[in-house]
PDB file of C-alpha atoms in Angstrom:
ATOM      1  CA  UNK A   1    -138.106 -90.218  50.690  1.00  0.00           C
ATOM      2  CA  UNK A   2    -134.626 -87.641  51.002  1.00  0.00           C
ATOM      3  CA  UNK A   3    -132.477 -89.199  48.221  1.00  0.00           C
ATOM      4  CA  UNK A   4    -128.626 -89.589  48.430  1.00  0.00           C
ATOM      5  CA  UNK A   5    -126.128 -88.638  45.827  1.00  0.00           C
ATOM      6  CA  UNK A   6    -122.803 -90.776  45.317  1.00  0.00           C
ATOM      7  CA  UNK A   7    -120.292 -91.026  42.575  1.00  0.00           C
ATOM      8  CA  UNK A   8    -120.209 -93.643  39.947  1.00  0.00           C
ATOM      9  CA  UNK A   9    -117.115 -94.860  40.522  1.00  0.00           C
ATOM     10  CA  UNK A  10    -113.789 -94.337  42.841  1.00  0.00           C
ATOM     11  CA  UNK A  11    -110.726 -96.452  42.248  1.00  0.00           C
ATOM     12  CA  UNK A  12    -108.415 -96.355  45.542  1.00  0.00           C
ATOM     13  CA  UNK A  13    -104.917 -98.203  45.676  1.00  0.00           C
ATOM     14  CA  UNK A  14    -104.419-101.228  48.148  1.00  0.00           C
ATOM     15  CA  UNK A  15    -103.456-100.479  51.710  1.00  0.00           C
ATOM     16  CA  UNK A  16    -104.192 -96.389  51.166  1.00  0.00           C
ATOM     17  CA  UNK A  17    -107.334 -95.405  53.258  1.00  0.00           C
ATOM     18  CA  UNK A  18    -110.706 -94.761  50.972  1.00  0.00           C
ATOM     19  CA  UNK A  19    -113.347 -91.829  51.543  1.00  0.00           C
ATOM     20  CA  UNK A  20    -116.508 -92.468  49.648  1.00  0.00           C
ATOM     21  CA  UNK A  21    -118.686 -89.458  49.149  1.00  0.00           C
ATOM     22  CA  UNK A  22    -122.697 -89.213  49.685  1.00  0.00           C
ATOM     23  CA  UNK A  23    -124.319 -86.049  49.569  1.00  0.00           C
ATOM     24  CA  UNK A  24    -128.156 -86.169  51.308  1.00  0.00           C
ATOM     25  CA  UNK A  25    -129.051 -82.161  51.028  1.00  0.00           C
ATOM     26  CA  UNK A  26    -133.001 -83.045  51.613  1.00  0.00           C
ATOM     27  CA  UNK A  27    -132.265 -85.246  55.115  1.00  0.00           C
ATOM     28  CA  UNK A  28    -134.823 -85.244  57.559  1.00  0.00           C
ATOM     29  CA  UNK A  29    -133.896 -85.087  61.482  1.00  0.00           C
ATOM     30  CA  UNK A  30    -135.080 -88.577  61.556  1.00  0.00           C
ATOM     31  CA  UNK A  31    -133.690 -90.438  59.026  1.00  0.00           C
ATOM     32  CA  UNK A  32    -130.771 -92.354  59.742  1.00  0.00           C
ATOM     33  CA  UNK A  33    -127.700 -92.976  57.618  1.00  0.00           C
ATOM     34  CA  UNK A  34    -126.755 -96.626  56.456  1.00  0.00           C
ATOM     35  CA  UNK A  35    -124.345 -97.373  54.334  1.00  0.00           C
ATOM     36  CA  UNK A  36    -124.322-101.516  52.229  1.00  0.00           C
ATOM     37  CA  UNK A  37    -121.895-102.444  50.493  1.00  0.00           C
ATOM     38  CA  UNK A  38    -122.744-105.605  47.881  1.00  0.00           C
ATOM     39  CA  UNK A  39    -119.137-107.724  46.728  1.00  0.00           C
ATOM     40  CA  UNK A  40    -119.935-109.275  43.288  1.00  0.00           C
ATOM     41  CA  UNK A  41    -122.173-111.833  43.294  1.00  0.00           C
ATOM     42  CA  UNK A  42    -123.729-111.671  47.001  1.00  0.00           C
ATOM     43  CA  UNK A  43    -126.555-110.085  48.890  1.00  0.00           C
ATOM     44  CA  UNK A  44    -126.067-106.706  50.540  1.00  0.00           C
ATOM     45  CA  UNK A  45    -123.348-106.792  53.672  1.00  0.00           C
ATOM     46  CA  UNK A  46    -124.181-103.953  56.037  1.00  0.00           C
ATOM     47  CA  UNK A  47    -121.445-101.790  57.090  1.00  0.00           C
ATOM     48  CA  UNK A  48    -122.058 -98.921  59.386  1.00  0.00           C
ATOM     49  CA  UNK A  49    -124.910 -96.341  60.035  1.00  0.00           C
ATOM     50  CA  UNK A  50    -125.309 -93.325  62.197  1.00  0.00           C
ATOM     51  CA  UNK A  51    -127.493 -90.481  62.866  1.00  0.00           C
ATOM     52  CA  UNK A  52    -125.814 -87.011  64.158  1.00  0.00           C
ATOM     53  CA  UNK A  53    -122.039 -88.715  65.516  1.00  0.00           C
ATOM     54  CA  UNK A  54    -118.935 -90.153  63.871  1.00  0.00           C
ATOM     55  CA  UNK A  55    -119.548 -93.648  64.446  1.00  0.00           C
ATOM     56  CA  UNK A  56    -116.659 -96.428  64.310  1.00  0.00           C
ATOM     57  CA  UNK A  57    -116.595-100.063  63.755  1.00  0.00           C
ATOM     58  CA  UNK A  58    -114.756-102.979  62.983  1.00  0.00           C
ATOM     59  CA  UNK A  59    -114.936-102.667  59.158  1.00  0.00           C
ATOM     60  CA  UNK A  60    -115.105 -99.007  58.718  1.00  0.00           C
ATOM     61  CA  UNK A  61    -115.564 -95.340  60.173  1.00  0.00           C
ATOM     62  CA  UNK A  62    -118.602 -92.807  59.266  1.00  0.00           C
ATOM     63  CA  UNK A  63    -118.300 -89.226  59.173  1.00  0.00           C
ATOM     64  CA  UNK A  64    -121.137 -87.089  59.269  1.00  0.00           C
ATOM     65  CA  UNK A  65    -121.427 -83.185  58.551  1.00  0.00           C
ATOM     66  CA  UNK A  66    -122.181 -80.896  61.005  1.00  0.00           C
ATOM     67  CA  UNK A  67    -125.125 -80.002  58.977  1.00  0.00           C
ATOM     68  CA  UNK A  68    -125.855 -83.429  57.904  1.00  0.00           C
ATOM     69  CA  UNK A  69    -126.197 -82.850  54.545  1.00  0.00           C
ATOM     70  CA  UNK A  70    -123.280 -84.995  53.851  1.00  0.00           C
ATOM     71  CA  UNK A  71    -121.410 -87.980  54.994  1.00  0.00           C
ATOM     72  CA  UNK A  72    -118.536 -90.316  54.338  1.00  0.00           C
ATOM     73  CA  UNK A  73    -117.660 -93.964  54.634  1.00  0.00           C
ATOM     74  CA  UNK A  74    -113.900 -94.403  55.338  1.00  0.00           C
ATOM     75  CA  UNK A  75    -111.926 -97.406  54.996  1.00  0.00           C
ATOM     76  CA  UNK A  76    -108.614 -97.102  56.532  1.00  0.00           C
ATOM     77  CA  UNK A  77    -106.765 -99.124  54.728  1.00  0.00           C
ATOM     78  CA  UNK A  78    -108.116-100.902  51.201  1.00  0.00           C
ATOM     79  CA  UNK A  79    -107.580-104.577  50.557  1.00  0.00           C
ATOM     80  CA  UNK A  80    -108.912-106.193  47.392  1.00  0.00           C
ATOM     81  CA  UNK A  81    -111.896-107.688  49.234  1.00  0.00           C
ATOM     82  CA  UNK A  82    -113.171-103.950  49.657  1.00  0.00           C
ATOM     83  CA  UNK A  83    -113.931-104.142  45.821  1.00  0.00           C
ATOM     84  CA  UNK A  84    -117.725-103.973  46.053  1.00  0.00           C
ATOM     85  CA  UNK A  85    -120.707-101.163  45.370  1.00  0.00           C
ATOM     86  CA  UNK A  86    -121.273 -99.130  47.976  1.00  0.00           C
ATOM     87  CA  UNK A  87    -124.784 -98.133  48.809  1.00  0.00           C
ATOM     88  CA  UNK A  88    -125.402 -94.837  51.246  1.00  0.00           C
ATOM     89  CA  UNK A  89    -129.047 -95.490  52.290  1.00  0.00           C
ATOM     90  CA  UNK A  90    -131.307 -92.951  54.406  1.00  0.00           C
ATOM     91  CA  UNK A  91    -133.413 -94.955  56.642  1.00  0.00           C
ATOM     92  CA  UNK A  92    -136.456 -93.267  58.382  1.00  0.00           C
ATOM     93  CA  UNK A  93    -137.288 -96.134  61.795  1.00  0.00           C
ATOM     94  CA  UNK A  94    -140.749 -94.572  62.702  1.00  0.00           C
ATOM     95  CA  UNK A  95    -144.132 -96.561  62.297  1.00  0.00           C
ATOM     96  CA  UNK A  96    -143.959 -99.583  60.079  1.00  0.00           C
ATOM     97  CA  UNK A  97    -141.456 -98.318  57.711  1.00  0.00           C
ATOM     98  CA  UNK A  98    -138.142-100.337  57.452  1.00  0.00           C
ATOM     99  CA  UNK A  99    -137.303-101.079  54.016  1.00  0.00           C
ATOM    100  CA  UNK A 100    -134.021-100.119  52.460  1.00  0.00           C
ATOM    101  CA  UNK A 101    -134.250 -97.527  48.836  1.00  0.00           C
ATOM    102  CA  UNK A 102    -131.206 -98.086  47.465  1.00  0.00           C
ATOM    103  CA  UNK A 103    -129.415 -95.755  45.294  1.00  0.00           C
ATOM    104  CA  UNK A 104    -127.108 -97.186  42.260  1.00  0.00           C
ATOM    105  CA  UNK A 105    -124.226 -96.988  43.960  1.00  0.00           C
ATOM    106  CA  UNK A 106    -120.461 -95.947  43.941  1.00  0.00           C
ATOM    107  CA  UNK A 107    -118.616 -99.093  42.428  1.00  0.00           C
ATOM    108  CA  UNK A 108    -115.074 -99.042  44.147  1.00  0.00           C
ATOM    109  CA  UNK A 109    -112.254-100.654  42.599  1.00  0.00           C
ATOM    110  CA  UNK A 110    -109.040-101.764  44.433  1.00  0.00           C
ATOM    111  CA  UNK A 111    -105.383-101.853  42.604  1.00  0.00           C
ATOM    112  CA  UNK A 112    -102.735-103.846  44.255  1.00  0.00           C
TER     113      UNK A 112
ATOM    114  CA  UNK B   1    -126.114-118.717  63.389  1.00  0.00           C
ATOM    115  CA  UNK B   2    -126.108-119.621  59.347  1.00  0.00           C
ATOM    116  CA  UNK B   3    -127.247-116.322  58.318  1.00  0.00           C
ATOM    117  CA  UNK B   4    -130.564-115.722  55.511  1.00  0.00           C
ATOM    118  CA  UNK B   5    -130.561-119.023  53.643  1.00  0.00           C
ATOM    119  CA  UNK B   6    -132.548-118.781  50.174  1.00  0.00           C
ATOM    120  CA  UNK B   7    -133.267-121.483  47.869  1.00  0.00           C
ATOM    121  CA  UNK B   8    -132.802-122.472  44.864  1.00  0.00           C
ATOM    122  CA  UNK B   9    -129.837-120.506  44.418  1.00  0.00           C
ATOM    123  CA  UNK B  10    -130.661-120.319  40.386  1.00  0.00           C
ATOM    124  CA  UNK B  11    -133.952-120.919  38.557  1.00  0.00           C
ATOM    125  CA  UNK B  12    -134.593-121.110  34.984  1.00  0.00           C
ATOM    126  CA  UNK B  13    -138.346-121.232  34.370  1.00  0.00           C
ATOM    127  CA  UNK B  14    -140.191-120.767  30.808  1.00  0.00           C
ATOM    128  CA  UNK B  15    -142.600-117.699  30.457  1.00  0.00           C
ATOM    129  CA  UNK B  16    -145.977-118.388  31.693  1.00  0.00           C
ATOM    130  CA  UNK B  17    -144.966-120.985  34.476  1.00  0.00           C
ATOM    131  CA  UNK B  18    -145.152-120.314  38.227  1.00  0.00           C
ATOM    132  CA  UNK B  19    -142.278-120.322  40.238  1.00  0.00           C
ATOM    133  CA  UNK B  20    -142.182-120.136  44.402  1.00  0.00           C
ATOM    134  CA  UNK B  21    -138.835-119.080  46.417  1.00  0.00           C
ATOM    135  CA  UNK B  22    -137.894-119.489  49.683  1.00  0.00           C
ATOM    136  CA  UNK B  23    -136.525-117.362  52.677  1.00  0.00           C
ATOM    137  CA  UNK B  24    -134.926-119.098  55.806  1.00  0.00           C
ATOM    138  CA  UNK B  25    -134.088-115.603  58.087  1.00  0.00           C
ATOM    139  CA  UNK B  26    -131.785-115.591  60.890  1.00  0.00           C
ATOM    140  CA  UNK B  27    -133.520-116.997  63.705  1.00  0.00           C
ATOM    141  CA  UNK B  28    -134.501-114.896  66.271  1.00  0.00           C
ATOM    142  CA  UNK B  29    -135.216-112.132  63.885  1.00  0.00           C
ATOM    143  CA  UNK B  30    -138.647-110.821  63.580  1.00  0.00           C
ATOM    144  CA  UNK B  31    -138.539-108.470  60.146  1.00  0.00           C
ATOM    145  CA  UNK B  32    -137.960-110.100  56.816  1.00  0.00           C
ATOM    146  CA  UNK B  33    -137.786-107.953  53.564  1.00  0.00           C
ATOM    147  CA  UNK B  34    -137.662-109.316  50.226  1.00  0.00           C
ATOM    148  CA  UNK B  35    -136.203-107.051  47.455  1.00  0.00           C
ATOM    149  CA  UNK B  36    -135.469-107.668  43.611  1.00  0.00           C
ATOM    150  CA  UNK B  37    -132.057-106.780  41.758  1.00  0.00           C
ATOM    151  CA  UNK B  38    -131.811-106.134  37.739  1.00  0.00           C
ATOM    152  CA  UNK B  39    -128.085-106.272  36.174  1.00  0.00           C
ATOM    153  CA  UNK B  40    -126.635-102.576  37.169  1.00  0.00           C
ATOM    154  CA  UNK B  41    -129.273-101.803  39.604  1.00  0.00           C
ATOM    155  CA  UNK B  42    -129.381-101.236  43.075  1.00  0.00           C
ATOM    156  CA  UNK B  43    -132.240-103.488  44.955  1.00  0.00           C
ATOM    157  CA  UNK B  44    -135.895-102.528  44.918  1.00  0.00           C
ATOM    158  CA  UNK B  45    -138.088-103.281  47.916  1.00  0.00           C
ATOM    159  CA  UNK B  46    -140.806-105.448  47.383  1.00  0.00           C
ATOM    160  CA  UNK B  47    -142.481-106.481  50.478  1.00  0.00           C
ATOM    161  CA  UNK B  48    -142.017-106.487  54.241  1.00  0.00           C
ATOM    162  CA  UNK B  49    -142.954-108.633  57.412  1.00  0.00           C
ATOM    163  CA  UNK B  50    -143.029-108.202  60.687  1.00  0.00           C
ATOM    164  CA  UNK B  51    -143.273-112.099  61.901  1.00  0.00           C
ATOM    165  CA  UNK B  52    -146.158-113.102  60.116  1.00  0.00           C
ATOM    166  CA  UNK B  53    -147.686-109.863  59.361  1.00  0.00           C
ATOM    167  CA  UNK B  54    -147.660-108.342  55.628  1.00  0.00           C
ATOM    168  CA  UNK B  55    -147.355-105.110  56.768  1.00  0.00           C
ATOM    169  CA  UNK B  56    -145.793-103.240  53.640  1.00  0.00           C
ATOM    170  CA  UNK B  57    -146.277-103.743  49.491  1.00  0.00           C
ATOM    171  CA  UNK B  58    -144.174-101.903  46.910  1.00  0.00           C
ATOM    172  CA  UNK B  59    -146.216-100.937  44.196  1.00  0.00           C
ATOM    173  CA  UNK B  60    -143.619-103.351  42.124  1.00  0.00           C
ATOM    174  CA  UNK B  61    -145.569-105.909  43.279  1.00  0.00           C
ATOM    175  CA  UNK B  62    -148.011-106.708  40.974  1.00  0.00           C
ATOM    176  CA  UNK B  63    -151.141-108.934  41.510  1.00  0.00           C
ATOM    177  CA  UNK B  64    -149.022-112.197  39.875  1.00  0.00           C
ATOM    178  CA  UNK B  65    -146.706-111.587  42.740  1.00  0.00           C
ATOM    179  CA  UNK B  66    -147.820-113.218  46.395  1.00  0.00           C
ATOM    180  CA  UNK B  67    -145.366-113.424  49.387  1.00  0.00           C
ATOM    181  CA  UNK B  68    -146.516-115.210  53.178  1.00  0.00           C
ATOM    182  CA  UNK B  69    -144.599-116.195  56.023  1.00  0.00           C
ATOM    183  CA  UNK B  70    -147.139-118.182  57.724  1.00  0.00           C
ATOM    184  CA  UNK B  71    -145.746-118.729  61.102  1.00  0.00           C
ATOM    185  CA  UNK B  72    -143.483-115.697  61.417  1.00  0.00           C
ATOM    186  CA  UNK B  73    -140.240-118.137  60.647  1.00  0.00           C
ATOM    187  CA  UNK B  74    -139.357-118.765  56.803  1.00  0.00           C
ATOM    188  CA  UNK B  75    -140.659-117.136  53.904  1.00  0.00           C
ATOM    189  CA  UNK B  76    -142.152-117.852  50.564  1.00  0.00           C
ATOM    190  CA  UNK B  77    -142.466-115.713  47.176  1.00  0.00           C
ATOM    191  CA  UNK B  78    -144.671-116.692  44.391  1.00  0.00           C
ATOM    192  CA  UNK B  79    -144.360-115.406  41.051  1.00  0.00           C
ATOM    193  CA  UNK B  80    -147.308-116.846  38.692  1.00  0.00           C
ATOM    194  CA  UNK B  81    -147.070-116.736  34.702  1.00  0.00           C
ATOM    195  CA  UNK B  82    -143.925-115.533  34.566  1.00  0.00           C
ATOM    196  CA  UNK B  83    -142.925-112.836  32.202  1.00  0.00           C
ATOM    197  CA  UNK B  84    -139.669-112.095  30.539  1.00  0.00           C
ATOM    198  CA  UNK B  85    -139.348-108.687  32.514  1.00  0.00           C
ATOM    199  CA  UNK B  86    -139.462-111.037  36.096  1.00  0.00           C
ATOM    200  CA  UNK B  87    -135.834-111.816  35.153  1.00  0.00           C
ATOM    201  CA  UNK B  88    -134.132-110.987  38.206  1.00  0.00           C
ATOM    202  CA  UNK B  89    -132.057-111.420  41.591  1.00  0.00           C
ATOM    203  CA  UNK B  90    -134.934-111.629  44.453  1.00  0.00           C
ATOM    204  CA  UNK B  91    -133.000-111.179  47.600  1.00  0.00           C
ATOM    205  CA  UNK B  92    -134.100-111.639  51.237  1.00  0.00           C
ATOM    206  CA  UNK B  93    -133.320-109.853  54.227  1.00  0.00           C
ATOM    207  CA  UNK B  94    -133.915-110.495  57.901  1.00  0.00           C
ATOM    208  CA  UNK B  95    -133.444-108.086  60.959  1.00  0.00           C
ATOM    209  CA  UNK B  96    -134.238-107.422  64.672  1.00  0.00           C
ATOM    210  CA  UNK B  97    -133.098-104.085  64.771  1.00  0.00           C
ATOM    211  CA  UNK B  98    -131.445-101.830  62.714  1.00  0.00           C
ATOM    212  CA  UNK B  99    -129.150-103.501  60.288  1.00  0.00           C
ATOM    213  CA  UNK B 100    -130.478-106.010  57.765  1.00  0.00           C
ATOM    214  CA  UNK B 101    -128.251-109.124  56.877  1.00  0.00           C
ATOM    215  CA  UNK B 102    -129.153-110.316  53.412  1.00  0.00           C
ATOM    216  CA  UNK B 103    -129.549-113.787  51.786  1.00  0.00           C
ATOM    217  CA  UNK B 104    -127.216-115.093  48.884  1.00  0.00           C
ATOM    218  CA  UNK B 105    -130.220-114.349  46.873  1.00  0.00           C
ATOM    219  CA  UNK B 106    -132.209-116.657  43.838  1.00  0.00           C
ATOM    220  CA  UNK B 107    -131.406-115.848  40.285  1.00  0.00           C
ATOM    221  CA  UNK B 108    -134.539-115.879  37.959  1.00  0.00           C
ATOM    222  CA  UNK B 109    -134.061-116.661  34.232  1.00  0.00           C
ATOM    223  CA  UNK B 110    -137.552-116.936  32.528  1.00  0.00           C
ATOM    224  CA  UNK B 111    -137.056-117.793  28.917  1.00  0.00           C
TER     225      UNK B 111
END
């Protein structure tokens, strides 16, 4: 399975747009991207997920390289309930196959 | 729609007992996953149905771990004689398409 690299840790201030960071140099044409995110103390929330487009939604925007070895998850404007680890996730949808490898993770703090 | 519904919530067992958990998915959704969380760790798949068809096993799952979903609705996992190391979050997942919405998840203590 194509791995994804994140950081550890960002720390953004409330109300300033985030960009998380996931690097996927080993994607396949298939795979998808998905990004989770996990607030403390709950399940997995999915967020967005794309394949070769920018995609928008509701909660945030994804940005995908040209050459898709990279991506980003931006929030456009931080509020203290965006504190959570975010998860970028390849996803590959042919046969059978449809579980989630998760990664550990860039842990994003908020400051008011 | 309630969302994944798993119960208990919490579970403190003592090493060498068997425990079961259960999986209520969103309704019209034919894929459940379940998955297991240690502190600091991202979740690791375990299993996966499509309605009452096993079709995937992570090779996590060891032979003291059984999951069913017997009539393609709500789901059980069975851990028997517990070990210390089974101390976990086990998480369940339902979808119909692409995304998966997740359960509140059962924390295992085995003592």
């Amino acid at each position: 399975d194509a791995k994804t690299t994140q950081p550890n840790s960002m720390e953004s201030n409330e109300e300033e747009p985030v960009h998380l960071p996931c690097n996927h140099s080993t994607i396949s044409g298939t795979d998808y991207i998905h990004w989770y995110r996990q607030l403390p103390s709950q399940g997995p929330e999915y967020v967005i997920h794309g394949l070769t487009s920018n995609v928008n939604n509701r909660m945030a925007s994804l940005a995908i390289a040209e050459d898709r070895k990279s991506s980003t998850l931006i929030l456009h404007r931080a509020t203290l309930r965006d504190a959570a680890v975010y998860y970028c996730i390849l996803r590959f949808y042919g046969g059978s196959q449809g579980n989630l490898i998760f990664g550990k993770g860039t842990k994003l703090s908020v400051k008011p | 729609d309630t969302g994944v519904s798993q119960d208990p919530r919490h579970k403190i067992t003592k090493r060498g007992q068997n425990v079961t958990f259960r999986c209520d998915p969103i309704s019209e959704h034919n894929r459940l996953y379940w998955y297991r969380q240690t502190l600091g760790q991202g979740p690791e798949f375990l299993t996966y149905f499509q309605n009452e068809a096993q079709l995937e096993k992570s090779r996590l799952l060891s032979d003291r771990f059984s999951a069913e979903r017997p009539k393609g609705s709500f789901s059980t996992l069975e851990i028997q004689r517990t070990e210390q190391g089974d101390s976990a979050m086990y998480l369940c997942a339902s979808s119909e398409k692409y995304e998966q919405y997740f359960g509140p998840g059962t924390r295992l203590t085995v003592t």
